[in-house]
Short mmCIF file of N, CA, C and O in Angstrom, two decimals:
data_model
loop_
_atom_site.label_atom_id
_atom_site.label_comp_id
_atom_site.label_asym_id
_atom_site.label_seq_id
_atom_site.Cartn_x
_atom_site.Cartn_y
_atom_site.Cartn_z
N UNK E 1 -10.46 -20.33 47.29
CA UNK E 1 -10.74 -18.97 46.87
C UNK E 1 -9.85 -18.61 45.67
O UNK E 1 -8.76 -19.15 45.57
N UNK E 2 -10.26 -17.73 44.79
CA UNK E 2 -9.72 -17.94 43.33
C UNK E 2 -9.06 -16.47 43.64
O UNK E 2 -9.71 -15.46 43.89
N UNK E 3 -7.82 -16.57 43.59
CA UNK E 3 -6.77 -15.58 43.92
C UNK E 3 -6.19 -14.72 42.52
O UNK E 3 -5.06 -15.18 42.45
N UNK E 4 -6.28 -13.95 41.62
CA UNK E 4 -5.38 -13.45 40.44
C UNK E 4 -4.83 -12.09 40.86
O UNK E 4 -5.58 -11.22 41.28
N UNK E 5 -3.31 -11.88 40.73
CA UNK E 5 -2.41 -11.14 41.17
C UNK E 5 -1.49 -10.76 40.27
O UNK E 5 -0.61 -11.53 39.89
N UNK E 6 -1.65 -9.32 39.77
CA UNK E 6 -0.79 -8.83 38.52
C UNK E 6 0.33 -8.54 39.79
O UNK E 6 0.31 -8.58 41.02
N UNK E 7 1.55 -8.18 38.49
CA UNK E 7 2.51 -7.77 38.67
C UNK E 7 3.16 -7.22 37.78
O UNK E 7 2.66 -7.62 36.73
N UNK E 8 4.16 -6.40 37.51
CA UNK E 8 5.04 -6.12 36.23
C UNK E 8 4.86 -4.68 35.43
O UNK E 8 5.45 -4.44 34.38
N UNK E 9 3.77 -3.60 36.21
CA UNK E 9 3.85 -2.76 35.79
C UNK E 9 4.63 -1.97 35.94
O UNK E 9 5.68 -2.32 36.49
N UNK E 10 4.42 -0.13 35.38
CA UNK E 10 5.39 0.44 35.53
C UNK E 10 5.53 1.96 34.24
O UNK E 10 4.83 2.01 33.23
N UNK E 11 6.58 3.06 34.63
CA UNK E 11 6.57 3.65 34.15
C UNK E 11 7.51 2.85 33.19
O UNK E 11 8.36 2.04 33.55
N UNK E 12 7.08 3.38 31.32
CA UNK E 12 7.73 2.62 30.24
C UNK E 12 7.91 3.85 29.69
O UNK E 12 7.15 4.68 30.19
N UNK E 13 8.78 4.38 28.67
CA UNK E 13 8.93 5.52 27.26
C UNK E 13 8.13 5.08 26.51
O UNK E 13 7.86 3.88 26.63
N UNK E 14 7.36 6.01 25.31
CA UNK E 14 6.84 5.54 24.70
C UNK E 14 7.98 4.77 23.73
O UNK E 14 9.17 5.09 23.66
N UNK E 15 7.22 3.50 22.90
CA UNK E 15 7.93 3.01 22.07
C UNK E 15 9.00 1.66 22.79
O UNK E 15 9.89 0.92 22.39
N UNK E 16 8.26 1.91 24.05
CA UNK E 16 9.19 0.47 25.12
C UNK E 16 8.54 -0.40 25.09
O UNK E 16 7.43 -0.41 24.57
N UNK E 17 9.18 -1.51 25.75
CA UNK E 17 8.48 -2.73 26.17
C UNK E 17 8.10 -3.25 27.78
O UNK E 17 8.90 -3.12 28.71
N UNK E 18 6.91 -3.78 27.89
CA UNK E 18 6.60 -4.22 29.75
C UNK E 18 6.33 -5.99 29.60
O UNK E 18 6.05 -6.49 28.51
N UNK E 19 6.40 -6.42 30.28
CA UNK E 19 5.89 -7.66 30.44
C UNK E 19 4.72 -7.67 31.44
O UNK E 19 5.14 -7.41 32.56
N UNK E 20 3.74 -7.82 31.42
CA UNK E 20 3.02 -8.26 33.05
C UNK E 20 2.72 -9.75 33.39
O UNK E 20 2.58 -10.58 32.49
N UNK E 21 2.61 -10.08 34.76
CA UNK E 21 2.05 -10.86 35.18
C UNK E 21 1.22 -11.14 35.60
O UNK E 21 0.54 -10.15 35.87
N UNK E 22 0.54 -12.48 36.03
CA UNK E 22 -0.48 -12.26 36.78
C UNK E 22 -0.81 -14.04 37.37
O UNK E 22 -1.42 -14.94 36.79
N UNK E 23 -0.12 -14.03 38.67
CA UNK E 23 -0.27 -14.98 39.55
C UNK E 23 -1.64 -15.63 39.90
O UNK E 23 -2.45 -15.07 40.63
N UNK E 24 -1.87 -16.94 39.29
CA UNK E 24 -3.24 -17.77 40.11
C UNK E 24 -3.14 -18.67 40.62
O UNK E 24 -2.32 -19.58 40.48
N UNK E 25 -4.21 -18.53 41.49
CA UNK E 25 -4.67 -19.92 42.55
C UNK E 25 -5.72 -19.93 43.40
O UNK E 25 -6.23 -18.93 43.90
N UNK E 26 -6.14 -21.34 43.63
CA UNK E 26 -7.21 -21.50 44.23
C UNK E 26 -8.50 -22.25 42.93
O UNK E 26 -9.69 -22.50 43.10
N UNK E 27 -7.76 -22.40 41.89
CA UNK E 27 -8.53 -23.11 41.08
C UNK E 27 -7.41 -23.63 39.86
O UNK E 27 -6.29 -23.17 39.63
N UNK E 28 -7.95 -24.48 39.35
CA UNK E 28 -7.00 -25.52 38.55
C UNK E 28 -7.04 -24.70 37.38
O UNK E 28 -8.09 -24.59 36.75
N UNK E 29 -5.74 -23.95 36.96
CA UNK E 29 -5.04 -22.92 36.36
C UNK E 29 -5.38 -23.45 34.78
O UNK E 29 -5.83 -22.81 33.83
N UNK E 30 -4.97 -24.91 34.88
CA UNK E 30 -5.11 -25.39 33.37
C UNK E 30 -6.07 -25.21 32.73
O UNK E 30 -6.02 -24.79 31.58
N UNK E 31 -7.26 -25.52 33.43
CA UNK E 31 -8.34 -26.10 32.46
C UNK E 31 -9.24 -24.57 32.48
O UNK E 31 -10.46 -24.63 32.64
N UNK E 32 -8.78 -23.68 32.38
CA UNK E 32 -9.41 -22.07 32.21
C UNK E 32 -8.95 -21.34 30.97
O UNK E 32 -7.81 -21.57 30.58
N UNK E 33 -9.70 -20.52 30.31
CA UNK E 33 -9.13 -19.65 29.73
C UNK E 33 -9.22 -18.59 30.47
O UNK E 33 -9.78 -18.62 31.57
N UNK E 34 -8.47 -17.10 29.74
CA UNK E 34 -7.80 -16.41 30.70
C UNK E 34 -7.69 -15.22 29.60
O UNK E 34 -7.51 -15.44 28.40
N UNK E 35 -7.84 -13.77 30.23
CA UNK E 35 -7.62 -13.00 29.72
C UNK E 35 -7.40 -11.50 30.09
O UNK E 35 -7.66 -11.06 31.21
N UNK E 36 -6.97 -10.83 29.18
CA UNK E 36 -6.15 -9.71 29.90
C UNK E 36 -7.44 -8.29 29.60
O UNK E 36 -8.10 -8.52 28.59
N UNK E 37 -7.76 -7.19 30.21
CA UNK E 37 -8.62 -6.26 30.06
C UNK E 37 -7.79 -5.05 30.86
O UNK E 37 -6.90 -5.33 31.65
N UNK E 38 -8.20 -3.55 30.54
CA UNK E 38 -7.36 -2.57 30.93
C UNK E 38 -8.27 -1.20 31.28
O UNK E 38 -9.36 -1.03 30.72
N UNK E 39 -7.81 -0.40 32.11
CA UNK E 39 -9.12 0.98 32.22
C UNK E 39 -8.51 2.00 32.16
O UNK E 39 -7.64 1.98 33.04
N UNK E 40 -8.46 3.36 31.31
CA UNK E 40 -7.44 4.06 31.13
C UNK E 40 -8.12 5.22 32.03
O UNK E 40 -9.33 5.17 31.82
N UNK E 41 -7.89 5.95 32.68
CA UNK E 41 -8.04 7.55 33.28
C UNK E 41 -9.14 8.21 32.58
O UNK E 41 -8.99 9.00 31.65
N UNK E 42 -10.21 7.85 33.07
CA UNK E 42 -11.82 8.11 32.95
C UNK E 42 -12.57 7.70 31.75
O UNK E 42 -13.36 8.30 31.01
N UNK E 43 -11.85 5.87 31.77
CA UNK E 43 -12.66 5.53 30.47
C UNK E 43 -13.07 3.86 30.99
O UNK E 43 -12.73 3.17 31.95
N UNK E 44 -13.70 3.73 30.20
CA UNK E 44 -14.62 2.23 30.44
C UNK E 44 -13.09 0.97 30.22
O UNK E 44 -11.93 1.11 29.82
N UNK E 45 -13.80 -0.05 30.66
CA UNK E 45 -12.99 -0.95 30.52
C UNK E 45 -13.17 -1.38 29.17
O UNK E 45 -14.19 -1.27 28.49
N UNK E 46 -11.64 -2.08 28.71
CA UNK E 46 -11.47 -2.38 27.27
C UNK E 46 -10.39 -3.76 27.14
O UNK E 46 -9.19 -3.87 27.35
N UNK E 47 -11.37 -4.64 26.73
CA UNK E 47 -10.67 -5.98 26.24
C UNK E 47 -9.58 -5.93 25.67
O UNK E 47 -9.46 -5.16 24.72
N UNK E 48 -8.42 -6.81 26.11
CA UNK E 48 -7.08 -6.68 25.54
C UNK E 48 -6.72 -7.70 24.71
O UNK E 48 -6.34 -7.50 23.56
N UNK E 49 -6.84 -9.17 25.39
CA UNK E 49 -6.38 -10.12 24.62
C UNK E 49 -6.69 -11.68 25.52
O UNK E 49 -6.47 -11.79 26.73
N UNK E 50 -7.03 -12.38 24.99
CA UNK E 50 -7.54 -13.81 25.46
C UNK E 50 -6.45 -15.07 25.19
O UNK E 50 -5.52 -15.17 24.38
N UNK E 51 -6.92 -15.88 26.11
CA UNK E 51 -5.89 -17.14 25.47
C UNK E 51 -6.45 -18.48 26.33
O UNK E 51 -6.57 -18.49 27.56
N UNK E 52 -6.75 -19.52 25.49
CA UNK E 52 -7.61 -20.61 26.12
C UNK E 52 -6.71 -21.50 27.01
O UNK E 52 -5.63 -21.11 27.47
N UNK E 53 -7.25 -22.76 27.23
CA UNK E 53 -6.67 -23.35 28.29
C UNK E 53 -5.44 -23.59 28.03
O UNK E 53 -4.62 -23.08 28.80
N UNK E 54 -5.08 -24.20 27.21
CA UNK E 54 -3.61 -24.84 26.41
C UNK E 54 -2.39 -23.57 25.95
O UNK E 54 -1.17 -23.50 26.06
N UNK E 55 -3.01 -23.06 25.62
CA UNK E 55 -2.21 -21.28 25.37
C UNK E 55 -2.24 -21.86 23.77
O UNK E 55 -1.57 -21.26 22.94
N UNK E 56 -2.75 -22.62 23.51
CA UNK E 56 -2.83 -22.99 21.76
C UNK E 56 -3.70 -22.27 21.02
O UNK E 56 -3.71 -22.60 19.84
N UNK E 57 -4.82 -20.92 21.46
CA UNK E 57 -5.35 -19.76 20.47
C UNK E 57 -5.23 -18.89 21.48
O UNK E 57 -5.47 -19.15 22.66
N UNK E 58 -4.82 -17.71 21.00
CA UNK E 58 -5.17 -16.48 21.83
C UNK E 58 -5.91 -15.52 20.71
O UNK E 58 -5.85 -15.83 19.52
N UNK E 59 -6.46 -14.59 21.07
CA UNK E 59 -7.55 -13.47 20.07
C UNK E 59 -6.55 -11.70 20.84
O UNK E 59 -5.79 -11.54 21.79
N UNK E 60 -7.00 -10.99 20.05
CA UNK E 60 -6.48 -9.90 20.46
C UNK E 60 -7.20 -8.54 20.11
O UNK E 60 -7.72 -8.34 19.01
N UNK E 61 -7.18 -7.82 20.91
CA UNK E 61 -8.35 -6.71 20.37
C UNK E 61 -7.34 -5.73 19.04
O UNK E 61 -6.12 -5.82 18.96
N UNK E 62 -7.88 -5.18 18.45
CA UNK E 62 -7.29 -4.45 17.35
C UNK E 62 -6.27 -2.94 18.07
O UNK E 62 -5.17 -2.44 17.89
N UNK E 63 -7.03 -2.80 18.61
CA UNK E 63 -5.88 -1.91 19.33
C UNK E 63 -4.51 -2.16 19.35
O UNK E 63 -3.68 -1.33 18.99
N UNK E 64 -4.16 -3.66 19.89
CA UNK E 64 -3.20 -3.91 20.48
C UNK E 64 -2.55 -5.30 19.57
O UNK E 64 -1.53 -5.92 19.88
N UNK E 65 -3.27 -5.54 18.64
CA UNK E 65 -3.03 -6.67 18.28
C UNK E 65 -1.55 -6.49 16.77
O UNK E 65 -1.44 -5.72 15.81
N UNK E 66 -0.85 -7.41 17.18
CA UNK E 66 0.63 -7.26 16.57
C UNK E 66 1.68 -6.34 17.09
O UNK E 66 2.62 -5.96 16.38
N UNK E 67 1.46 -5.91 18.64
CA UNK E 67 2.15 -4.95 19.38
C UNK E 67 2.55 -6.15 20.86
O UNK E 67 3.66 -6.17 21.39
N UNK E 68 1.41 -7.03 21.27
CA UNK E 68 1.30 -7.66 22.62
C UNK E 68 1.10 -8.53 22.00
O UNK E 68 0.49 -8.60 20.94
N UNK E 69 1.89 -9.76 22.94
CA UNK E 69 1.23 -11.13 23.27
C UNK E 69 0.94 -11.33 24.65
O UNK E 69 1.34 -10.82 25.69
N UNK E 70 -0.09 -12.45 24.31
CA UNK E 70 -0.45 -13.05 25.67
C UNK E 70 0.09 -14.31 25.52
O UNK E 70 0.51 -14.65 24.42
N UNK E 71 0.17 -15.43 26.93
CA UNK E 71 0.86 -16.63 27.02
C UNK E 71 0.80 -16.83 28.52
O UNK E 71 0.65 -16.00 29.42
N UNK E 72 0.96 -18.27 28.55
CA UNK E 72 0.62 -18.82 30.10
C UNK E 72 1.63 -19.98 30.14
O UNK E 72 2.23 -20.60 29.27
N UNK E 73 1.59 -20.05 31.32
CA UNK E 73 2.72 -21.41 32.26
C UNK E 73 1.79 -21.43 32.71
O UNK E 73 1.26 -20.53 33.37
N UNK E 74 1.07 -23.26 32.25
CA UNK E 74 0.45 -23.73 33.40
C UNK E 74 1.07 -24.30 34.21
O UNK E 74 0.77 -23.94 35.35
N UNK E 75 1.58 -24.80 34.17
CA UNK E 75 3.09 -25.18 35.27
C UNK E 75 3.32 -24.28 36.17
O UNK E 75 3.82 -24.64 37.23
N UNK E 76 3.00 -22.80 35.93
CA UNK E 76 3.62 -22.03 36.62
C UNK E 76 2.06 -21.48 37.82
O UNK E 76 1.90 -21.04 38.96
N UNK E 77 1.31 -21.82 36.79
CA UNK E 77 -0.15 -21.01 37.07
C UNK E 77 0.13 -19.96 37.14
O UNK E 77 -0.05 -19.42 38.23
N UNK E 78 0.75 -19.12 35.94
CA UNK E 78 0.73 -17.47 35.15
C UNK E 78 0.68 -17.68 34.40
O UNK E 78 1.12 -18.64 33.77
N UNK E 79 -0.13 -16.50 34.01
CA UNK E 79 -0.78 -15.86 32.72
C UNK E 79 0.47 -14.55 32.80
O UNK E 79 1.03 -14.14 33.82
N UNK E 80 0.69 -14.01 31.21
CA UNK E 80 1.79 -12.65 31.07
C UNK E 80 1.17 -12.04 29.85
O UNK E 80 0.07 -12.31 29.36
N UNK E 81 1.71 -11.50 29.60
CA UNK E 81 1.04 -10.38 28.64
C UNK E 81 2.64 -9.38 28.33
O UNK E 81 3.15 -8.73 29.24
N UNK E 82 3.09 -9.41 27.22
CA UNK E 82 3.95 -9.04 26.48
C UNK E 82 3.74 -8.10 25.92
O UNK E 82 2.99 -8.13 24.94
N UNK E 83 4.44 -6.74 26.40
CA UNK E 83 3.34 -5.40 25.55
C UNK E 83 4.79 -4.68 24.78
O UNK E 83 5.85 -4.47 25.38
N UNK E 84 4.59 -4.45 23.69
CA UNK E 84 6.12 -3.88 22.75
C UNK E 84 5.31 -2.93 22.20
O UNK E 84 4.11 -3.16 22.11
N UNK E 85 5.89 -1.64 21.73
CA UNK E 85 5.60 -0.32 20.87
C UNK E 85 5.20 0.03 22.04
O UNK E 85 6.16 -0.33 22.73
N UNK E 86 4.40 0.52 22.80
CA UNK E 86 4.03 1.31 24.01
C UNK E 86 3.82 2.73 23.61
O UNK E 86 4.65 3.64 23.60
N UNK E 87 2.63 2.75 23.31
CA UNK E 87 2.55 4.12 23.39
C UNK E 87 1.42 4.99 24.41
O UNK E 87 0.83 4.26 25.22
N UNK E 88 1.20 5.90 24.43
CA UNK E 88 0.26 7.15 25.26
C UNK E 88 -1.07 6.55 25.49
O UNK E 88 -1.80 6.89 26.42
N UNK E 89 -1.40 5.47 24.45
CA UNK E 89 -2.70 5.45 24.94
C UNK E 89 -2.66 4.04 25.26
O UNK E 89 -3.69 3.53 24.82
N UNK E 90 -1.77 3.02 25.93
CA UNK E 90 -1.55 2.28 26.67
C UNK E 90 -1.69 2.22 27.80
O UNK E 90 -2.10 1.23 28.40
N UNK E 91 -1.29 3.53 28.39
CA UNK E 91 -1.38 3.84 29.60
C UNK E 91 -3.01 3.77 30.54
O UNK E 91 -3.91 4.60 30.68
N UNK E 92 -2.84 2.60 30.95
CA UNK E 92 -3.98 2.34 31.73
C UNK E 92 -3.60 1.76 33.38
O UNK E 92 -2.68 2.21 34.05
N UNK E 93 -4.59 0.61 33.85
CA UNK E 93 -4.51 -0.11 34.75
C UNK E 93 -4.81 -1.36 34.47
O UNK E 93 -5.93 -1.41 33.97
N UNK E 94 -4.31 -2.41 34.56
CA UNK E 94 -4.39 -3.73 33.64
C UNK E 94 -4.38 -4.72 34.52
O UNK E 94 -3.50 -4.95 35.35
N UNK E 95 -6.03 -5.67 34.21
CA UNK E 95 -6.22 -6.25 34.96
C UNK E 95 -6.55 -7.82 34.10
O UNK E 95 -7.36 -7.78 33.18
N UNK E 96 -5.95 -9.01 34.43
CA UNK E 96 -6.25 -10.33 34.20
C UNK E 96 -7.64 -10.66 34.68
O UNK E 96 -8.33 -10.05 35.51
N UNK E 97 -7.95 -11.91 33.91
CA UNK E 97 -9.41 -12.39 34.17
C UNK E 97 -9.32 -13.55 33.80
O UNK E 97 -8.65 -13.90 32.83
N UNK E 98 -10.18 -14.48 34.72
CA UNK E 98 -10.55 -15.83 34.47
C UNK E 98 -11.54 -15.84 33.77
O UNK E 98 -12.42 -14.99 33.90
N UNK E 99 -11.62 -17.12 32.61
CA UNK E 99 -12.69 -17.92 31.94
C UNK E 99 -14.02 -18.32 33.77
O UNK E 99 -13.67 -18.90 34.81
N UNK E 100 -15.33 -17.76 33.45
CA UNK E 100 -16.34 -18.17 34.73
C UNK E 100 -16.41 -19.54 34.65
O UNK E 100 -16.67 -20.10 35.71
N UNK E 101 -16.23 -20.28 33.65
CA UNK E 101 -15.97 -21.44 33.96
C UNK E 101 -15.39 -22.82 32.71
O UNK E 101 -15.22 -22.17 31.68
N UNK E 102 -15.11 -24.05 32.44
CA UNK E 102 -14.10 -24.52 31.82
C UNK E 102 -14.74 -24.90 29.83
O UNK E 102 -14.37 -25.74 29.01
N UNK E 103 -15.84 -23.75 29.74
CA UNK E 103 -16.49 -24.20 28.26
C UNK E 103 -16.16 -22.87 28.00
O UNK E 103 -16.09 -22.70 26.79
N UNK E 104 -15.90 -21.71 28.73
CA UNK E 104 -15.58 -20.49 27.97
C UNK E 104 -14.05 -20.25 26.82
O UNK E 104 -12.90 -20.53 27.14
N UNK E 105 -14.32 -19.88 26.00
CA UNK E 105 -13.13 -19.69 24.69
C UNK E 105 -13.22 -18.11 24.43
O UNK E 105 -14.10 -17.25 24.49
N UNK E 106 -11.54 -18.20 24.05
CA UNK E 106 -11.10 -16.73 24.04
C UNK E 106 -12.34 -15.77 23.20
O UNK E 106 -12.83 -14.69 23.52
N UNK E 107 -12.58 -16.66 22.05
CA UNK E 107 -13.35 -15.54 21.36
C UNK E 107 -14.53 -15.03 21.86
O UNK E 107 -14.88 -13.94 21.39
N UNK E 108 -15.27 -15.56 22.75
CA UNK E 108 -15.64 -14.96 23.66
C UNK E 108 -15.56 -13.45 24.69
O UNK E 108 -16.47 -12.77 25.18
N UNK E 109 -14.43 -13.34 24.73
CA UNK E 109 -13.81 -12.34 25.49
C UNK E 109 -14.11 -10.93 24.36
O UNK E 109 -14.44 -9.79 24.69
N UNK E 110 -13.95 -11.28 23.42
CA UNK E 110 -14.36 -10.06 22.79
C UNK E 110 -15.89 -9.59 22.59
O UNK E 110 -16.24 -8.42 22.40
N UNK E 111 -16.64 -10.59 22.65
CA UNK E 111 -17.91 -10.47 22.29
C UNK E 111 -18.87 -9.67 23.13
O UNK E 111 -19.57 -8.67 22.94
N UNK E 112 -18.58 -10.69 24.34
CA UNK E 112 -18.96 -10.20 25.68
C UNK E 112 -18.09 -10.63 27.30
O UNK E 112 -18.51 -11.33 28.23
N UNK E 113 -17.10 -10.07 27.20
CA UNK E 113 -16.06 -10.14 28.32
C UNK E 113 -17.04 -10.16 29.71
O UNK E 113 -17.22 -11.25 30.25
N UNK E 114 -17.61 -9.04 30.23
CA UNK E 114 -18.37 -10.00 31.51
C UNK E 114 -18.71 -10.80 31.93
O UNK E 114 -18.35 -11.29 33.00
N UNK E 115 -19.70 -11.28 31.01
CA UNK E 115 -20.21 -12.27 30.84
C UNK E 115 -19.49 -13.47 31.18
O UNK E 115 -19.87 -14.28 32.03
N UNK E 116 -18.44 -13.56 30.49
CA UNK E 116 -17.84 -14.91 30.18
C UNK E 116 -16.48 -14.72 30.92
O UNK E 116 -15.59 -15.56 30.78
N UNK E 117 -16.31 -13.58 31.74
CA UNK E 117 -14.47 -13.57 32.54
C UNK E 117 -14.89 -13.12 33.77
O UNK E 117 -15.96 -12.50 33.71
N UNK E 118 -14.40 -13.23 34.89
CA UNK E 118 -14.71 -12.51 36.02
C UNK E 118 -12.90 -12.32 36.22
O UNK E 118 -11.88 -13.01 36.13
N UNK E 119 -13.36 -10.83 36.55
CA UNK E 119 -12.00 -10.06 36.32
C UNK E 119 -11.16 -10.08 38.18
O UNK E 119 -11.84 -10.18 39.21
N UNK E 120 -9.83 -9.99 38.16
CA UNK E 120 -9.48 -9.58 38.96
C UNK E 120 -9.76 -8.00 39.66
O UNK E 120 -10.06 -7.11 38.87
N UNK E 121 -9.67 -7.71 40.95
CA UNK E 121 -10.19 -6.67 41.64
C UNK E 121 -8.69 -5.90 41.92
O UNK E 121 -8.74 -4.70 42.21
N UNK E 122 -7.50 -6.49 41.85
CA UNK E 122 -5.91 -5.98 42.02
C UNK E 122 -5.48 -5.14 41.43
O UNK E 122 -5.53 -4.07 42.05
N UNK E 123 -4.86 -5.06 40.02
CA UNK E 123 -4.59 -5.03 38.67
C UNK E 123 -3.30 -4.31 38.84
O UNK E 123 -2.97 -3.81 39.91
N UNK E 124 -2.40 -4.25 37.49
CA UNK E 124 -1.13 -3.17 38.07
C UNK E 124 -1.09 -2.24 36.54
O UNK E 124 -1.38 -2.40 35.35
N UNK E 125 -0.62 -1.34 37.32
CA UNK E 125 -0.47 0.39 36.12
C UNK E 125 0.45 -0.06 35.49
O UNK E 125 1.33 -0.84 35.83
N UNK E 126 0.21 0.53 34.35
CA UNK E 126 1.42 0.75 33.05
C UNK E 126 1.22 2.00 32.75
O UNK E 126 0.23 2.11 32.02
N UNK E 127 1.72 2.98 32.98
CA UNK E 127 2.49 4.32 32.25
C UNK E 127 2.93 4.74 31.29
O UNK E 127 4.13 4.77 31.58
N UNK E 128 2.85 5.19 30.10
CA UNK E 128 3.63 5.34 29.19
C UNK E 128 3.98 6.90 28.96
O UNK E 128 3.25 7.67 28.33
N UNK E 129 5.28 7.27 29.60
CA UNK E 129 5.32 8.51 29.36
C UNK E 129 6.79 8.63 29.35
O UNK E 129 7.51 7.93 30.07
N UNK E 130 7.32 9.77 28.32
CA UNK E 130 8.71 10.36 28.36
C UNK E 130 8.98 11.35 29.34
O UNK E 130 10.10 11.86 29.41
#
């Protein structure tokens, strides 16, 4: 059973930094890509940032892109997500997602994220407030 388990949220200031996590198992961690998506307080879900099997491309949505990284231990089987500047409209619920299966690539994730990720059902809050 394919298990993904954030961790690492939290109230941040704006202008801080969070790390998240997000624990897998129940399927061979390596050979997936993987990606991060978020839902803010009465809004649709919104693609964050992708990263293929190797952690050798990741894509990033414009929102967020040159603020967060994404990156993985397959060794570890985690995926993290590195979020710096933090501001107000960060503040969501942030949830990891698996590649549906081992031909999906990050750029994908932007195109059509359903499709191509089946998301975790867990996810953990990030806050951004003074």
């Amino acid at each position: 059973e394919v298990q993904l388990v954030e961790s690492g949220g939290g109230l941040v200031q704006p202008g801080g930094s969070l790390r998240l996590s997000c624990a897998a198992s129940g399927f061979t961690f390596s050979s997936y890509s993987m990606s991060w998506v978020r839902q803010a307080p009465g809004k649709g879900v919104e693609w964050v940032a992708a990263i293929d099997s190797s952690g050798g491309t990741t894509r990033y949505a414009d929102s967020v892109a040159g603020r967060f990284i994404v990156s993985r231990d397959n060794a570890k089987s985690t995926l993290y997500l590195q979020m710096s500047s933090l501001n107000s409209e960060d503040t969501a619920m942030y949830y990891c997602a698996k590649g549906r299966n081992r031909n999906v690539y990050p750029g994908q994730a932007r195109t059509n994220h359903h499709r191509y990720f089946e998301v975790s059902s867990q996810g953990t809050l990030v806050t951004v407030s003074s």
